[in-house]
């Protein structure tokens, strides 16, 4: 199947499902409003802690005019170059049939059978990027909620102790994660309008303080950033890692294009988010130049005394919405990973009858909740968490830039020198941020590295284990045509009905079919050997969903194809089979599945510990019966042992 890029002759295709970029002005304006709540929740809460960490964190700078204007200049150019130019102008064009995100890009760049070496390192990069996104999903709720609740100490003049702030943050996180199973369709309708109010509030506070010292706007001049580095040297470079906090959430722009479309996301950024963030950051700078002591929490210090408590409540709600966006993004990322074969099958629940994208994955939600609460209790403050936050996102951005280079050079066919210059420019920015954050490994940066390494091991082991298992089964597999020919020499008893034998390789004879004939000595009138494949595109058109082939003697071979954003529903799609006849009754179909018990062995394949891990993951994966939506009372499982 041609990719979105290939199908359009070298340029990225617009979304082909959902019509998000429709010419209907009312439609895309509503989507732009909704995008404020989902896409920009993370980056919209960065004013809570980013400027504060520059002048109050572990490598705090003295509040001087050179330092404040230099930091503001860095913030302005980081938002402009990284978000506005890199992501909004270029990365958003790299869609895979309308879907974005690092796994979608990986699937687009690494189609099976094309350049094994390139495919290998593209997959490795993609999995590492995805692993760090999970780390982000753990850290974002913790740092966003904690930094918002910390405003209570300022509002109460430190009456509230640190432990009390932690307890409140933990309670909020518990409530947030508990609500996930109920879905976000109704609450999500409020996200857009509330975040619009939040951004307008940020802008209003910023304008108020900028009017007190308009000269702060001169920081737009990049010379202030240059002078900042000259004066501060190594310390200035370390602060670059903190400045990076203003662009966290950039990956969300790319991952959500399938939900909102490119036009609404761009419109939200340039019309609301970008100007609001800049006004607020410059307003914080103006406040610091006039009141250096406000560095303890500049965003809350911007509000008048009477508005501090309402400001804490509003900031907490904004933090919850930012966390919600990251959590649901983790659910979508997991669905992609499962469908692409990089994650074991997990229980997936639909929380909306109207929107397929509204899903809830209990195992992922539980893991994120435990990790977020542990981070709050372990790191105790948003300042301590800031070091852990930056390194996860910088690595993901580096990976995205590298994959984008492969896209523009090998798929869009940009001249080599143009592709190298383009990627080199943005990679230089990403690596600068990464280098500054790398120095924070011993101050919390180790956490995302450890989490990402563990997730990468799980994902790569599952991928390699499935490949090894397929090789082992293929080695002992008999072709279906040969099996049928041998079977007809001494044909078994035939009984009425349809039997569907699920197989990872529909060209061979499934173990369940062979065992059924060997032990039961019976065959149904019609036997269908069914394979389910995942395409390297988010959606598969209905006309390409099913492919059938008659083998003879009542045997048929069928293949169902799904996109990596779709969930298989085998019974529903079996109704499209022409070979079933007029008397076909879906409730009388028998489904036969092989259930392998995997044994780790010293044979060539994977290391023993990885084989044992793969065996453990396989035993604990969601049963195929549930994953493929098979009726349990019509399923027969036949077991066998397989040595890896």
Coordinates of C-alpha atoms in Angstrom, one line a residue:
X1 CA 0.0 0.0 0.0
X2 CA 1.5 3.4 -0.9
X3 CA 2.1 5.8 1.9
X4 CA 0.6 9.2 2.2
X5 CA 3.8 10.7 0.8
X6 CA 4.3 8.3 -2.0
X7 CA 0.6 8.7 -3.1
X8 CA 1.0 12.4 -3.5
X9 CA 4.2 12.4 -5.6
X10 CA 6.6 13.6 -3.0
X11 CA 4.6 15.9 -0.8
X12 CA 2.6 15.0 2.3
X13 CA -1.0 14.2 1.8
X14 CA -3.7 16.0 3.7
X15 CA -5.8 13.9 6.1
X16 CA -7.9 11.4 4.3
X17 CA -10.3 10.6 7.1
X18 CA -12.6 12.8 9.1
X19 CA -12.2 15.9 6.9
X20 CA -10.7 18.0 9.7
X21 CA -9.3 20.5 7.3
X22 CA -12.6 21.2 5.7
X23 CA -13.3 24.5 4.1
X24 CA -16.3 24.9 6.4
X25 CA -15.2 27.9 8.6
X26 CA -17.4 27.0 11.5
X27 CA -16.2 23.5 11.5
X28 CA -12.5 24.3 11.7
X29 CA -13.0 27.1 14.2
X30 CA -14.7 24.7 16.6
X31 CA -11.8 22.3 16.1
X32 CA -9.4 25.1 16.7
X33 CA -11.2 25.8 20.0
X34 CA -11.1 22.2 21.0
X35 CA -7.4 22.0 20.1
X36 CA -6.7 24.6 22.7
X37 CA -7.8 22.2 25.4
X38 CA -6.1 19.1 24.1
X39 CA -3.2 20.0 22.0
X40 CA -1.9 23.0 23.9
X41 CA -2.6 22.0 27.5
X42 CA 1.0 21.0 28.2
X43 CA 2.7 24.0 26.6
X44 CA 0.0 26.2 28.1
X45 CA 1.0 25.4 31.7
X46 CA 4.7 26.0 31.1
X47 CA 4.5 29.6 32.5
X48 CA 3.8 28.0 35.9
X49 CA 7.4 26.9 36.2
X50 CA 9.7 27.7 33.3
X51 CA 10.7 31.3 34.1
X52 CA 10.7 30.5 37.8
X53 CA 13.3 27.7 37.4
X54 CA 15.6 30.1 35.6
X55 CA 15.8 32.4 38.6
X56 CA 14.8 30.2 41.5
X57 CA 15.9 26.6 40.6
X58 CA 19.0 24.6 41.1
X59 CA 21.1 26.8 38.8
X60 CA 19.3 30.0 39.7
X61 CA 20.6 33.2 38.0
X62 CA 20.7 36.5 39.8
X63 CA 17.9 38.8 38.7
X64 CA 19.8 41.3 36.6
X65 CA 18.7 43.2 33.5
X66 CA 21.1 41.2 31.3
X67 CA 19.9 37.9 32.7
X68 CA 16.2 38.7 32.5
X69 CA 16.3 40.1 28.9
X70 CA 18.7 37.3 27.9
X71 CA 16.3 34.6 29.2
X72 CA 13.3 36.3 27.5
X73 CA 15.2 36.4 24.2
X74 CA 15.9 32.7 24.5
X75 CA 12.3 32.0 25.3
X76 CA 11.1 34.1 22.3
X77 CA 13.4 32.4 19.8
X78 CA 12.8 28.9 21.3
X79 CA 9.0 29.2 20.8
X80 CA 9.5 30.8 17.4
X81 CA 12.1 28.4 15.9
X82 CA 11.1 25.1 17.6
X83 CA 7.3 25.4 17.8
X84 CA 6.2 27.9 15.2
X85 CA 8.7 27.0 12.5
X86 CA 9.9 23.4 13.0
X87 CA 6.6 21.9 14.2
X88 CA 3.8 24.1 12.9
X89 CA 5.3 24.8 9.5
X90 CA 7.2 21.6 8.7
X91 CA 6.7 18.6 11.0
X92 CA 2.9 18.9 10.8
X93 CA 3.2 18.2 7.0
X94 CA 4.7 14.8 7.8
X95 CA 1.4 12.9 8.2
X96 CA 0.8 9.3 7.6
X97 CA -2.6 9.2 5.9
X98 CA -3.7 12.0 8.2
X99 CA -2.3 10.6 11.4
X100 CA 0.7 12.1 13.2
X101 CA 3.0 11.1 16.1
X102 CA 6.3 9.4 16.3
X103 CA 5.0 5.8 15.7
X104 CA 3.0 7.0 12.8
X105 CA 6.0 8.6 11.3
X106 CA 8.1 5.5 12.0
X107 CA 5.5 3.3 10.2
X108 CA 5.6 5.6 7.2
X109 CA 9.4 5.6 7.0
X110 CA 10.0 1.8 7.7
X111 CA 7.7 -0.2 5.4
X112 CA 8.5 -3.9 5.3
X113 CA 10.9 -4.9 2.6
X114 CA 12.6 -1.6 2.0
X115 CA 16.2 -1.1 3.0
X116 CA 16.7 -3.5 5.9
X117 CA 19.5 -1.4 7.5
X118 CA 17.6 1.9 7.2
X119 CA 14.4 0.2 8.5
X120 CA 16.2 -1.2 11.5
X121 CA 17.6 2.1 12.8
X122 CA 14.4 3.9 11.9
X123 CA 12.5 1.4 14.1
X124 CA 15.0 1.7 16.9
X125 CA 14.7 5.5 16.8
X126 CA 11.0 5.4 16.7
X127 CA 10.7 3.0 19.7
X128 CA 13.1 5.1 21.7
X129 CA 11.1 8.3 20.9
X130 CA 7.9 6.5 21.9
X131 CA 9.5 5.2 25.1
X132 CA 10.4 8.8 26.2
X133 CA 6.8 9.9 25.4
X134 CA 5.6 7.5 28.1
X135 CA 8.1 9.0 30.5
X136 CA 6.6 12.4 29.6
X137 CA 3.2 11.0 30.3
X138 CA 4.4 10.2 33.9
X139 CA 6.2 13.5 34.6
X140 CA 3.7 16.0 33.0
X141 CA 0.8 15.3 35.5
X142 CA 3.2 15.4 38.4
X143 CA 5.0 18.7 37.6
X144 CA 1.9 20.5 36.3
X145 CA -0.3 19.7 39.2
X146 CA 2.4 20.1 41.8
X147 CA 3.5 23.5 40.4
X148 CA -0.1 24.8 40.4
X149 CA -0.8 23.6 44.0
X150 CA 2.5 25.2 45.2
X151 CA 0.8 28.5 44.6
X152 CA -1.1 27.8 47.9
X153 CA 2.1 28.4 49.8
X154 CA 2.5 31.8 48.2
X155 CA -1.2 32.7 48.7
X156 CA -1.0 31.7 52.4
X157 CA 2.4 33.2 53.0
X158 CA 3.9 29.7 53.7
X159 CA 1.3 28.6 56.2
X160 CA 0.9 25.4 54.2
X161 CA 3.8 23.0 54.7
X162 CA 5.5 21.1 51.8
X163 CA 3.9 17.9 52.9
X164 CA 0.4 19.4 52.8
X165 CA 1.0 20.6 49.2
X166 CA 2.2 17.1 48.3
X167 CA -1.0 15.5 49.8
X168 CA -3.2 17.9 47.9
X169 CA -1.3 17.1 44.6
X170 CA -1.6 13.4 45.2
X171 CA -5.4 13.6 45.9
X172 CA -5.9 15.6 42.7
X173 CA -3.8 13.1 40.7
X174 CA -5.8 10.2 42.2
X175 CA -9.1 11.8 41.2
X176 CA -7.7 12.6 37.7
X177 CA -6.7 9.0 37.0
X178 CA -9.8 7.5 38.6
X179 CA -11.9 9.6 36.2
X180 CA -10.2 8.1 33.1
X181 CA -12.5 5.0 33.0
X182 CA -15.5 7.2 32.6
X183 CA -14.2 8.8 29.5
X184 CA -13.5 12.5 28.6
X185 CA -16.1 13.2 26.0
X186 CA -18.3 15.3 28.2
X187 CA -15.5 16.9 30.2
X188 CA -13.5 17.4 27.0
X189 CA -16.2 19.7 25.7
X190 CA -15.2 22.2 28.4
X191 CA -11.5 21.9 27.8
X192 CA -11.4 24.3 24.8
X193 CA -13.4 27.2 26.3
X194 CA -11.6 26.9 29.7
X195 CA -8.1 26.9 28.1
X196 CA -9.2 29.8 25.9
X197 CA -10.0 31.6 29.2
X198 CA -6.6 30.5 30.6
X199 CA -4.6 31.8 27.7
X200 CA -6.5 35.1 27.7
X201 CA -5.8 35.4 31.4
X202 CA -2.1 34.8 30.8
X203 CA -2.1 37.4 28.1
X204 CA -4.0 40.0 30.3
X205 CA -1.6 39.5 33.2
X206 CA 1.3 39.9 30.8
X207 CA 0.0 43.1 29.2
X208 CA -0.6 44.6 32.6
X209 CA 3.0 44.1 33.7
X210 CA 4.5 45.0 30.3
X211 CA 2.8 48.4 30.4
X212 CA 4.7 48.9 33.7
X213 CA 8.0 48.5 31.7
X214 CA 7.5 48.4 27.9
X215 CA 11.3 48.3 27.4
X216 CA 11.2 44.6 28.2
X217 CA 10.0 44.0 24.7
X218 CA 13.4 44.8 23.3
X219 CA 14.4 41.2 24.4
X220 CA 13.0 40.1 21.0
X221 CA 16.4 41.2 19.7
X222 CA 18.6 38.0 19.6
X223 CA 21.6 40.0 20.6
X224 CA 20.3 39.9 24.2
X225 CA 20.6 36.1 24.1
X226 CA 24.1 36.4 22.7
X227 CA 25.2 38.8 25.5
X228 CA 23.5 36.5 28.0
X229 CA 25.8 33.6 27.0
X230 CA 28.9 35.8 26.9
X231 CA 28.3 37.0 30.4
X232 CA 27.2 33.7 32.0
X233 CA 29.3 31.2 30.2
X234 CA 28.7 27.6 31.5
X235 CA 25.9 28.7 33.8
X236 CA 24.1 30.3 30.8
X237 CA 24.4 27.0 28.9
X238 CA 22.9 25.1 31.9
X239 CA 20.0 27.6 31.9
X240 CA 19.3 26.7 28.3
X241 CA 18.1 23.3 29.7
X242 CA 15.6 25.2 31.8
X243 CA 14.5 27.5 29.0
X244 CA 13.6 24.4 27.1
X245 CA 10.7 23.9 29.5
X246 CA 8.8 26.6 27.5
X247 CA 8.6 24.2 24.4
X248 CA 7.5 21.0 26.2
X249 CA 4.3 19.8 24.6
X250 CA 5.6 20.4 21.1
X251 CA 5.2 16.7 20.3
X252 CA 1.5 17.0 21.1
X253 CA 1.0 19.3 18.1
X254 CA 2.2 16.5 15.8
X255 CA 0.5 13.6 17.6
X256 CA -2.9 15.2 17.4
X257 CA -3.2 16.1 13.8
X258 CA -5.4 13.1 13.2
X259 CA -7.9 14.3 15.7
X260 CA -8.0 18.0 14.7
X261 CA -6.3 18.5 11.4
X262 CA -3.4 20.9 10.6
X263 CA -5.4 24.1 9.9
X264 CA -7.1 24.2 13.3
X265 CA -3.9 23.4 15.2
X266 CA -2.0 26.2 13.3
X267 CA -4.9 28.6 13.8
X268 CA -5.0 28.0 17.6
X269 CA -1.3 28.6 17.9
X270 CA -0.9 31.8 15.9
X271 CA -4.2 33.4 17.0
X272 CA -4.2 32.5 20.7
X273 CA -1.4 30.4 22.2
X274 CA 1.7 32.0 20.7
X275 CA 0.8 35.7 21.5
X276 CA -0.6 34.8 24.9
X277 CA 2.5 32.9 26.0
X278 CA 4.9 35.6 24.7
X279 CA 2.9 38.3 26.5
X280 CA 2.9 36.4 29.7
X281 CA 6.6 35.5 29.6
X282 CA 7.5 39.2 28.9
X283 CA 5.2 40.3 31.6
X284 CA 7.0 37.9 34.1
X285 CA 10.2 39.5 32.9
X286 CA 8.9 43.0 33.6
X287 CA 7.8 41.9 37.0
X288 CA 11.2 40.5 37.9
X289 CA 13.1 43.6 36.7
X290 CA 10.9 45.7 39.1
X291 CA 10.6 43.2 41.9
X292 CA 13.4 40.6 41.9
X293 CA 12.0 38.9 45.0
X294 CA 9.0 37.7 42.8
X295 CA 11.3 35.0 41.4
X296 CA 9.9 32.6 44.0
X297 CA 6.8 32.2 41.9
X298 CA 6.5 34.9 39.2
X299 CA 3.3 33.8 37.6
X300 CA 1.3 33.9 40.8
X301 CA 3.1 37.1 41.9
X302 CA 1.7 38.7 38.7
X303 CA -1.8 38.5 40.2
X304 CA -3.1 41.0 42.7
X305 CA -3.3 39.7 46.3
X306 CA -7.1 39.3 46.3
X307 CA -6.8 37.1 43.2
X308 CA -4.2 34.6 44.5
X309 CA -6.5 31.9 45.7
X310 CA -8.7 32.0 42.5
X311 CA -5.5 32.0 40.5
X312 CA -4.3 28.8 42.2
X313 CA -7.7 27.1 41.5
X314 CA -7.6 28.2 37.8
X315 CA -4.0 27.1 37.4
X316 CA -4.8 23.8 39.0
X317 CA -7.7 23.2 36.6
X318 CA -5.4 24.1 33.7
X319 CA -2.8 21.7 35.0
X320 CA -5.4 18.9 35.2
X321 CA -6.4 19.5 31.6
X322 CA -2.8 19.5 30.5
X323 CA -2.3 16.2 32.3
X324 CA -5.5 14.8 30.8
X325 CA -4.2 15.5 27.3
X326 CA -1.0 13.6 28.0
X327 CA -2.8 10.7 29.5
X328 CA -5.2 10.2 26.6
X329 CA -2.2 10.6 24.3
X330 CA -0.5 7.7 26.1
X331 CA -3.7 5.6 25.4
X332 CA -3.5 6.4 21.7
X333 CA 0.2 5.8 21.6
X334 CA -0.3 2.3 23.2
X335 CA -3.1 1.4 20.7
X336 CA -0.7 2.3 17.8
X337 CA 2.1 0.2 19.5
X338 CA -0.2 -2.8 19.9
X339 CA -1.4 -2.7 16.3
X340 CA 2.1 -2.3 14.9
X341 CA 3.4 -5.2 16.9
X342 CA 5.5 -3.4 19.5
X343 CA 3.4 -4.0 22.6
X344 CA 1.5 -7.0 24.0
X345 CA -2.3 -7.0 23.6
X346 CA -3.9 -5.0 26.4
X347 CA -7.5 -4.6 27.4
X348 CA -8.9 -1.6 25.6
X349 CA -12.2 0.0 26.7
X350 CA -14.3 2.4 24.6
X351 CA -15.7 5.3 26.7
X352 CA -17.8 6.8 23.9
X353 CA -20.3 5.3 21.5
X354 CA -19.9 8.2 19.1
X355 CA -16.1 8.7 19.0
X356 CA -13.8 5.8 18.3
X357 CA -10.8 7.7 19.5
X358 CA -12.2 7.8 23.1
X359 CA -10.4 4.8 24.6
X360 CA -9.3 3.8 28.1
X361 CA -6.5 1.3 28.7
X362 CA -6.5 0.3 32.4
X363 CA -3.0 -1.1 32.5
X364 CA -1.5 2.1 31.1
X365 CA -3.6 4.3 33.3
X366 CA -2.6 2.4 36.4
X367 CA 1.1 2.6 35.5
X368 CA 1.0 6.3 34.8
X369 CA -0.9 7.0 38.1
X370 CA 1.6 5.0 40.2
X371 CA 4.5 6.7 38.6
X372 CA 3.1 10.3 38.8
X373 CA 2.2 9.9 42.5
X374 CA 5.7 8.4 43.2
X375 CA 7.3 11.4 41.4
X376 CA 5.3 13.9 43.6
X377 CA 6.3 12.1 46.8
X378 CA 9.9 11.4 45.7
X379 CA 10.8 14.7 44.2
X380 CA 8.6 16.8 46.5
X381 CA 8.7 20.0 44.4
X382 CA 8.2 21.1 40.8
X383 CA 11.8 22.6 40.9
X384 CA 13.2 19.1 41.6
X385 CA 11.0 17.6 38.9
X386 CA 12.1 20.2 36.3
X387 CA 15.4 18.4 35.7
X388 CA 13.6 15.1 35.0
X389 CA 11.1 16.8 32.7
X390 CA 13.4 18.4 30.1
X391 CA 15.6 15.4 29.1
X392 CA 12.6 13.2 28.1
X393 CA 11.2 15.7 25.7
X394 CA 14.6 16.8 24.2
X395 CA 15.4 13.2 23.2
X396 CA 12.0 12.8 21.6
X397 CA 12.5 16.0 19.7
X398 CA 16.0 14.9 18.5
X399 CA 14.4 11.6 17.3
X400 CA 11.7 13.5 15.5
X401 CA 14.2 15.7 13.7
X402 CA 16.3 12.6 12.6
X403 CA 13.2 10.8 11.3
X404 CA 12.0 14.0 9.5
X405 CA 15.4 14.1 7.7
X406 CA 14.8 10.6 6.4
X407 CA 11.4 11.7 5.2
X408 CA 12.5 14.8 3.4
X409 CA 15.6 13.1 1.9
X410 CA 14.3 9.7 0.9
X411 CA 10.6 10.3 0.5
X412 CA 10.1 13.9 -0.5
X413 CA 13.3 13.8 -2.5
X414 CA 14.7 17.1 -1.3
X415 CA 18.3 17.7 -2.6
X416 CA 20.8 16.2 -0.2
X417 CA 22.4 19.5 0.7
X418 CA 19.1 21.1 1.4
X419 CA 17.9 18.2 3.6
X420 CA 21.2 18.2 5.5
X421 CA 21.2 21.9 6.1
X422 CA 17.6 21.9 7.2
X423 CA 17.9 19.0 9.5
X424 CA 21.3 20.1 10.7
X425 CA 20.0 23.5 11.7
X426 CA 17.1 22.1 13.9
X427 CA 19.2 19.2 15.1
X428 CA 21.8 21.8 16.3
X429 CA 19.0 23.5 18.4
X430 CA 17.7 20.2 19.7
X431 CA 21.2 18.9 20.7
X432 CA 21.9 22.2 22.4
X433 CA 18.9 21.7 24.6
X434 CA 19.7 18.1 25.0
X435 CA 23.3 18.8 26.1
X436 CA 22.1 21.4 28.6
X437 CA 19.6 18.9 30.1
X438 CA 22.1 16.0 30.0
X439 CA 24.1 17.7 32.8
X440 CA 21.0 17.2 35.0
X441 CA 21.0 13.4 35.0
X442 CA 22.1 13.2 38.6
X443 CA 19.5 15.7 39.7
X444 CA 16.5 13.8 38.4
X445 CA 17.2 13.3 34.7
X446 CA 18.0 9.7 35.4
X447 CA 14.3 9.0 35.9
X448 CA 13.1 9.4 32.3
X449 CA 16.2 7.6 31.0
X450 CA 15.5 4.6 33.3
X451 CA 11.8 4.5 32.4
X452 CA 12.5 4.9 28.6
X453 CA 15.2 2.2 28.7
X454 CA 12.8 -0.2 30.5
X455 CA 10.0 0.5 28.0
X456 CA 12.3 0.2 25.0
X457 CA 13.5 -3.2 26.3
X458 CA 9.8 -4.4 26.6
X459 CA 8.8 -3.1 23.2
X460 CA 11.9 -4.4 21.3
X461 CA 11.7 -7.8 23.1
X462 CA 8.0 -8.1 22.2
X463 CA 8.8 -7.3 18.5
X464 CA 11.8 -9.6 18.3
X465 CA 10.0 -12.3 20.2
X466 CA 7.0 -12.3 17.8
X467 CA 9.5 -12.5 14.9
X468 CA 11.3 -15.5 16.5
X469 CA 8.0 -17.2 17.3
X470 CA 6.9 -16.8 13.7
X471 CA 10.1 -18.3 12.5
X472 CA 9.8 -21.3 14.9
X473 CA 6.2 -22.0 13.8
X474 CA 7.1 -21.5 10.1
X475 CA 9.8 -24.1 10.4
X476 CA 7.3 -26.8 11.3
X477 CA 4.5 -25.5 9.2
X478 CA 3.0 -27.4 6.2
X479 CA 1.6 -25.5 3.2
X480 CA -2.2 -25.5 3.2
X481 CA -2.3 -26.9 -0.4
X482 CA -0.1 -29.9 0.5
X483 CA -2.1 -30.5 3.7
X484 CA -5.4 -30.5 1.9
X485 CA -4.0 -32.9 -0.8
X486 CA -2.8 -35.3 1.9
X487 CA -6.1 -35.0 3.8
X488 CA -8.2 -35.9 0.8
X489 CA -6.3 -39.3 0.4
X490 CA -8.3 -40.4 3.5
X491 CA -10.9 -37.7 4.0
X492 CA -12.3 -37.2 7.6
X493 CA -15.9 -36.9 8.4
X494 CA -17.6 -33.7 7.3
X495 CA -20.1 -31.8 9.5
X496 CA -22.2 -28.8 8.6
X497 CA -21.0 -25.3 9.4
X498 CA -18.1 -22.9 9.1
X499 CA -14.8 -23.1 11.0
X500 CA -12.4 -20.2 11.2
X501 CA -8.8 -21.0 12.0
X502 CA -6.9 -17.9 13.1
X503 CA -3.3 -17.9 11.9
X504 CA -0.4 -15.5 11.9
X505 CA 0.7 -17.0 8.5
X506 CA -2.4 -17.8 6.4
X507 CA -0.2 -19.4 3.7
X508 CA 0.6 -22.3 6.0
X509 CA -1.6 -24.8 7.9
X510 CA -2.5 -23.5 11.4
X511 CA -1.5 -25.8 14.3
X512 CA -5.1 -25.7 15.5
X513 CA -6.3 -27.1 12.2
X514 CA -3.8 -30.0 12.2
X515 CA -4.5 -30.8 15.8
X516 CA -8.3 -30.7 15.3
X517 CA -8.1 -33.2 12.4
X518 CA -5.6 -35.4 14.1
X519 CA -7.5 -35.8 17.4
X520 CA -11.2 -35.2 16.4
X521 CA -11.1 -36.7 12.9
X522 CA -13.7 -34.2 11.7
X523 CA -13.9 -31.2 9.4
X524 CA -16.6 -28.5 8.8
X525 CA -18.1 -28.1 5.4
X526 CA -16.2 -24.8 5.0
X527 CA -12.9 -24.1 6.7
X528 CA -11.4 -20.6 6.5
X529 CA -7.8 -20.0 7.4
X530 CA -7.8 -16.4 8.5
X531 CA -4.8 -14.0 9.0
X532 CA -5.1 -10.5 10.5
X533 CA -2.5 -8.0 9.3
X534 CA -1.8 -4.4 10.4
X535 CA -1.1 -2.0 7.6
X536 CA 1.6 0.7 7.9
X537 CA -1.1 3.3 7.6
X538 CA -3.6 4.5 10.2
X539 CA -6.7 3.3 8.3
X540 CA -7.5 0.8 5.6
X541 CA -10.4 1.5 3.1
X542 CA -13.3 -0.9 3.3
X543 CA -12.6 -2.1 -0.2
X544 CA -9.1 -3.2 0.8
X545 CA -10.2 -4.7 4.2
X546 CA -10.7 -8.3 3.1
X547 CA -8.9 -10.6 0.6
X548 CA -10.0 -14.1 -0.1
X549 CA -8.7 -17.1 -2.1
X550 CA -10.3 -20.5 -2.6
X551 CA -7.9 -23.4 -2.0
X552 CA -10.4 -26.2 -2.8
X553 CA -12.2 -29.0 -1.1
X554 CA -14.1 -26.5 1.1
X555 CA -10.9 -24.7 2.2
X556 CA -10.5 -20.9 1.9
X557 CA -7.7 -18.5 2.7
X558 CA -8.7 -15.0 3.9
X559 CA -6.7 -12.0 5.1
X560 CA -8.2 -9.1 7.1
X561 CA -6.2 -5.8 7.1
X562 CA -6.5 -3.0 9.6
X563 CA -4.8 0.3 10.1
X564 CA -2.7 0.9 13.2
X565 CA -5.4 3.3 14.5
X566 CA -8.1 0.7 14.1
X567 CA -9.3 -2.2 16.3
X568 CA -9.9 -5.6 14.7
X569 CA -13.5 -6.8 14.7
X570 CA -13.2 -10.2 13.1
X571 CA -16.9 -11.4 13.3
X572 CA -18.2 -8.1 11.8
X573 CA -15.8 -8.3 8.9
X574 CA -16.4 -12.0 8.2
X575 CA -19.9 -11.1 7.0
X576 CA -18.2 -9.8 3.9
X577 CA -17.0 -13.2 2.8
X578 CA -18.7 -14.4 -0.4
X579 CA -17.8 -18.1 0.3
X580 CA -20.1 -18.4 3.3
X581 CA -23.3 -19.0 1.4
X582 CA -26.8 -17.8 1.9
X583 CA -27.4 -20.0 4.9
X584 CA -24.5 -18.4 6.9
X585 CA -25.3 -17.7 10.5
X586 CA -22.6 -15.7 12.3
X587 CA -23.7 -17.2 15.6
X588 CA -22.9 -20.7 14.5
X589 CA -19.3 -20.1 13.4
X590 CA -16.6 -21.9 15.3
X591 CA -13.3 -20.1 15.9
X592 CA -10.2 -22.2 16.4
X593 CA -7.1 -20.5 18.0
X594 CA -3.7 -21.9 18.8
X595 CA -2.5 -21.2 22.3
X596 CA 1.3 -21.7 22.5
X597 CA 3.2 -22.2 25.7
X598 CA 6.5 -20.6 25.1
X599 CA 9.7 -22.2 26.5
X600 CA 13.0 -20.3 26.7
X601 CA 15.9 -22.4 25.3
X602 CA 19.6 -21.8 24.6
X603 CA 19.0 -22.1 20.9
X604 CA 20.0 -19.3 18.6
X605 CA 17.5 -16.5 18.7
X606 CA 17.4 -14.2 21.6
X607 CA 19.2 -14.1 25.0
X608 CA 17.6 -16.5 27.5
X609 CA 16.5 -13.6 29.7
X610 CA 14.7 -11.9 26.7
X611 CA 13.0 -15.2 25.8
X612 CA 11.8 -15.6 29.4
X613 CA 10.6 -12.0 29.3
X614 CA 8.8 -12.5 26.0
X615 CA 7.2 -15.7 27.4
X616 CA 6.0 -13.7 30.5
X617 CA 4.6 -10.9 28.4
X618 CA 2.8 -13.4 26.1
X619 CA 1.2 -15.2 29.1
X620 CA -0.1 -11.9 30.5
X621 CA -1.3 -10.4 27.2
X622 CA -5.0 -10.0 26.6
X623 CA -6.5 -13.2 25.1
X624 CA -6.9 -13.1 21.4
X625 CA -10.6 -13.9 21.9
X626 CA -11.2 -10.4 23.4
X627 CA -8.7 -8.6 21.2
X628 CA -10.4 -9.8 18.0
X629 CA -13.9 -9.4 19.5
X630 CA -14.6 -13.1 19.1
X631 CA -17.7 -14.5 20.9
X632 CA -16.2 -16.6 23.8
X633 CA -18.8 -19.4 23.6
X634 CA -17.8 -20.0 19.9
X635 CA -14.0 -20.2 20.5
X636 CA -12.0 -23.4 20.7
X637 CA -8.4 -23.1 21.9
X638 CA -5.9 -25.8 21.1
X639 CA -2.6 -25.6 23.0
X640 CA 1.0 -26.6 22.1
X641 CA 4.5 -26.0 23.4
X642 CA 6.9 -24.1 21.3
X643 CA 10.6 -23.9 22.1
X644 CA 12.1 -20.4 21.3

